[in-house]
Coordinates of N, CA and C in Angstrom, one line a residue:
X1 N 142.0 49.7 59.7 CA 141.4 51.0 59.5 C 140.6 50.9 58.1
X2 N 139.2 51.2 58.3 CA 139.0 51.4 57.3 C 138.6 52.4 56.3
X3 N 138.1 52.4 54.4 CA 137.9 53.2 53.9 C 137.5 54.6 54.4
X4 N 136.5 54.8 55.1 CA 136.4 55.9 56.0 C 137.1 56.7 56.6
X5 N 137.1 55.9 57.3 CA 138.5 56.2 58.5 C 139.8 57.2 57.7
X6 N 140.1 56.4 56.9 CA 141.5 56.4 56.2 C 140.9 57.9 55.6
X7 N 139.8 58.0 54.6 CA 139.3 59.5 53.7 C 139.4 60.5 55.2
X8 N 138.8 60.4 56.1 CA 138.5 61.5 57.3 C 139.7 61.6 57.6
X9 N 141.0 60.5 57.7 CA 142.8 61.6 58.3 C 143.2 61.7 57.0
X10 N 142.7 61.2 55.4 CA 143.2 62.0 54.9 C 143.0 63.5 54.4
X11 N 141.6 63.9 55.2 CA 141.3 65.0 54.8 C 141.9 66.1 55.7
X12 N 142.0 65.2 57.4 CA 142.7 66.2 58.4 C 144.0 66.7 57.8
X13 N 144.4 65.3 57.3 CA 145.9 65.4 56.5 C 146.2 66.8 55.5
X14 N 145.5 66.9 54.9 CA 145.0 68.2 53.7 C 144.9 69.6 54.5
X15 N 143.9 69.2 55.6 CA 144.0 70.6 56.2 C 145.4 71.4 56.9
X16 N 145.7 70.0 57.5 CA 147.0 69.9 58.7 C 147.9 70.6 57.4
X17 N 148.3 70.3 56.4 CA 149.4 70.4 55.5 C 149.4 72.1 54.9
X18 N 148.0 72.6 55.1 CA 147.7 73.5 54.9 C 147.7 74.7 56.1
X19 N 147.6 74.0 57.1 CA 147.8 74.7 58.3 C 149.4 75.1 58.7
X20 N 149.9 73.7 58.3 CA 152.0 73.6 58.3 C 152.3 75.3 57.7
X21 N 152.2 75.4 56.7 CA 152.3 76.9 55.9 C 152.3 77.7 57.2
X22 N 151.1 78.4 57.5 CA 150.7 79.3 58.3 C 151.8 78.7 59.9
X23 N 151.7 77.6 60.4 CA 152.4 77.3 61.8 C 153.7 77.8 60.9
X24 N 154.9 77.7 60.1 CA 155.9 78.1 59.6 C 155.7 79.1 59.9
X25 N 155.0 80.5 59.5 CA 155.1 81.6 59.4 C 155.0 82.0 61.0
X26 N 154.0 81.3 61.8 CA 154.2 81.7 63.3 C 155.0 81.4 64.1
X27 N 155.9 80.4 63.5 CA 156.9 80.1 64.1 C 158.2 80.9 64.3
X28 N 158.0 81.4 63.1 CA 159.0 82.6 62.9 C 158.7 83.9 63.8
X29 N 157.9 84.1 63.8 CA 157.2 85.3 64.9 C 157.4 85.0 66.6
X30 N 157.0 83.3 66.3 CA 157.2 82.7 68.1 C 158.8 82.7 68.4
X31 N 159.9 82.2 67.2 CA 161.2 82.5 67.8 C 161.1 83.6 67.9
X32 N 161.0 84.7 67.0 CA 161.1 85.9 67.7 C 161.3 86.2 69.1
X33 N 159.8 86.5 69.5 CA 159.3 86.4 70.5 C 159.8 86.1 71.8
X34 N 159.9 84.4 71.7 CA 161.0 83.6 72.6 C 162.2 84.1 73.0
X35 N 163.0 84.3 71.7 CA 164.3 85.2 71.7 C 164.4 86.7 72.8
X36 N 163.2 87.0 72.4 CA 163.1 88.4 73.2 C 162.8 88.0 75.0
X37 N 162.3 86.9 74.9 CA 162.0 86.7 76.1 C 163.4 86.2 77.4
X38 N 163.6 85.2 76.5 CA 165.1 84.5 76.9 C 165.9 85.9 77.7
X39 N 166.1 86.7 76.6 CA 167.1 88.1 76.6 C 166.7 88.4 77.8
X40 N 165.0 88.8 78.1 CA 165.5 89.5 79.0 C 165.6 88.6 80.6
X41 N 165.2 87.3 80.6 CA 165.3 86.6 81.8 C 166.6 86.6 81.9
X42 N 167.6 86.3 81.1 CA 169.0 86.3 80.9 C 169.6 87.8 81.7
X43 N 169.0 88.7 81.0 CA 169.2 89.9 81.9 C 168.9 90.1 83.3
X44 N 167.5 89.7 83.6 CA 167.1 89.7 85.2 C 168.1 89.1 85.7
X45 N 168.4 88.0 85.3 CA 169.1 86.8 85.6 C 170.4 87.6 86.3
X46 N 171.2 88.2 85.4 CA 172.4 88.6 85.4 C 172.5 89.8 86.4
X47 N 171.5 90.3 86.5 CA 171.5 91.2 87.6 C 170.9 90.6 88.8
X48 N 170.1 89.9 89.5 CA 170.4 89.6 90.0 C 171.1 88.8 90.7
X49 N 172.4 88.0 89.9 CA 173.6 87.3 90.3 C 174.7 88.3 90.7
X50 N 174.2 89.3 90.0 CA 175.1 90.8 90.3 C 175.0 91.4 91.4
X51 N 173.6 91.4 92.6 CA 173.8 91.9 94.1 C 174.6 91.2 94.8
X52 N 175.2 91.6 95.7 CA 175.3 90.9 97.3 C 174.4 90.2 97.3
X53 N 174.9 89.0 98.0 CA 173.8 88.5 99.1 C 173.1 88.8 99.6
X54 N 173.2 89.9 100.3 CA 172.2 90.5 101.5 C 171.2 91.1 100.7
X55 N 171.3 92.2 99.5 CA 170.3 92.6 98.4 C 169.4 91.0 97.7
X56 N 170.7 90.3 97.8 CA 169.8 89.1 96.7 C 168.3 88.5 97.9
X57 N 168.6 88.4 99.7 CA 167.7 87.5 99.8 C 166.6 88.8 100.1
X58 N 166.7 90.3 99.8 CA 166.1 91.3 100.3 C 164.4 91.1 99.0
X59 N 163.6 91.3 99.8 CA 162.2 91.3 98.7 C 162.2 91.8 97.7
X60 N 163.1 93.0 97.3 CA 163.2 93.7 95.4 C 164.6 92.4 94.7
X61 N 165.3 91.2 95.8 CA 166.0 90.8 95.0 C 165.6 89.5 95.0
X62 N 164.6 89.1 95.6 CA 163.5 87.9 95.4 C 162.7 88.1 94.4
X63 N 162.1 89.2 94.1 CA 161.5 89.7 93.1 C 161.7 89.1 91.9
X64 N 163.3 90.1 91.8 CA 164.0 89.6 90.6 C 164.3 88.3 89.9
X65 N 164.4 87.7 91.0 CA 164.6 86.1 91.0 C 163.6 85.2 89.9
X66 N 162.2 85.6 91.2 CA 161.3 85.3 90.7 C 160.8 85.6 89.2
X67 N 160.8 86.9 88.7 CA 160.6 87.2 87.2 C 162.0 86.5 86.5
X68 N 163.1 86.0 86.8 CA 163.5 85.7 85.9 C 163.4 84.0 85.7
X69 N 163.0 83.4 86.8 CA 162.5 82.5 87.0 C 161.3 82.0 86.1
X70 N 160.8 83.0 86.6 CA 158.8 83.2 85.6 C 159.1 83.2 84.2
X71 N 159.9 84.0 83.6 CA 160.2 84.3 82.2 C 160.8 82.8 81.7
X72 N 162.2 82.1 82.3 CA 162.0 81.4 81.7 C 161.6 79.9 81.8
X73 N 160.8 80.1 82.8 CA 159.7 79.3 82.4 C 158.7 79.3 81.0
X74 N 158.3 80.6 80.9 CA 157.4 80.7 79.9 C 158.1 80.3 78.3
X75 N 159.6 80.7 78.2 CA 160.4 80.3 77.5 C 160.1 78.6 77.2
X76 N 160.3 77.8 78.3 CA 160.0 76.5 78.3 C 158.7 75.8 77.8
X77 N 157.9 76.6 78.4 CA 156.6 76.5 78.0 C 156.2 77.1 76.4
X78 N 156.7 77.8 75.8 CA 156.5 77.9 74.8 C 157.1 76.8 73.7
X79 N 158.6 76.7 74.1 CA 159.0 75.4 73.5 C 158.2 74.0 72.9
X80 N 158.0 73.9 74.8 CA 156.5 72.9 74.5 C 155.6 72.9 74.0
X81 N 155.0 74.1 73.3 CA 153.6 74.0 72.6 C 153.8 73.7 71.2
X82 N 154.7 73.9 70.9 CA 155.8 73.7 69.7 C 155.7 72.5 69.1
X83 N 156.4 71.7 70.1 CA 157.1 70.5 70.3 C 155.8 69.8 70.1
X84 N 154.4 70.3 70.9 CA 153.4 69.3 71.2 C 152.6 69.4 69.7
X85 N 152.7 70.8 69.3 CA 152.0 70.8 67.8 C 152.9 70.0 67.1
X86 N 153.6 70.2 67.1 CA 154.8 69.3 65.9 C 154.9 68.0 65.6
X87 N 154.6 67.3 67.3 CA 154.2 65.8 67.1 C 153.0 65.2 67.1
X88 N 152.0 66.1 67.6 CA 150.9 65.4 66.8 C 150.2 65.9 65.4
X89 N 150.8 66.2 64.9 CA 150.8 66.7 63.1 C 151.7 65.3 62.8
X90 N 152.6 65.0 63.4 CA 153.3 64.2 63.1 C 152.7 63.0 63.1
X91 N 152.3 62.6 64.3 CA 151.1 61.4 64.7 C 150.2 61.5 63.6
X92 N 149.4 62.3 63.2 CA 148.3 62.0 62.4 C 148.9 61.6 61.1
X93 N 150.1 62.0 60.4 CA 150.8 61.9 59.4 C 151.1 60.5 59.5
X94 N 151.5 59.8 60.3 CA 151.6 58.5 60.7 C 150.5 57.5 60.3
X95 N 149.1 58.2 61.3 CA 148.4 57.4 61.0 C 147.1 57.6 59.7
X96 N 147.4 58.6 58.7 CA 146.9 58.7 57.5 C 147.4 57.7 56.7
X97 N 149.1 57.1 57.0 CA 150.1 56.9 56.1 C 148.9 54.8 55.8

């Protein structure tokens, strides 16, 4: 790698380091968030483990299913964007080093 190279990730580096601040603070807001989300899949969830059978395979208890399903998915998926910002801040920290 050279001189160049090295000044351009160490500048990403500066920004990225600068950017870490701000992701901290939204991270705080995204657990939030997440938390609230979880709750209520956890809830759909629990209700509908709570019909009969016969309600669960009925279309308002497929529904249910389905949104708590959807929810936490999104849960997962938010994890992941996380996870994906986290390691390539990490990667470039690597390759500044």
């Amino acid at each position: 790698m050279n001189n160049a190279t090295r000044k351009t990730l160490a500048d990403f580096n500066e920004t990225l380091e600068s950017l870490k601040g701000q992701l901290d603070d939204i991270r705080i807001q995204y657990e939030s968030v997440k938390d609230e989300i979880q709750s209520l899949a956890d809830e759909e969830r629990e209700k509908f483990d709570n019909l009969p059978e016969g309600l669960q395979a009925a279309d308002r208890g497929q529904a249910m299913e389905e949104a708590a399903s959807a929810l936490e998915s999104a849960v997962s998926e938010l994890e992941s964007a996380v996870d994906s910002i986290d390691s390539a801040i990490g990667e470039i920290d690597t390759a500044a080093q």
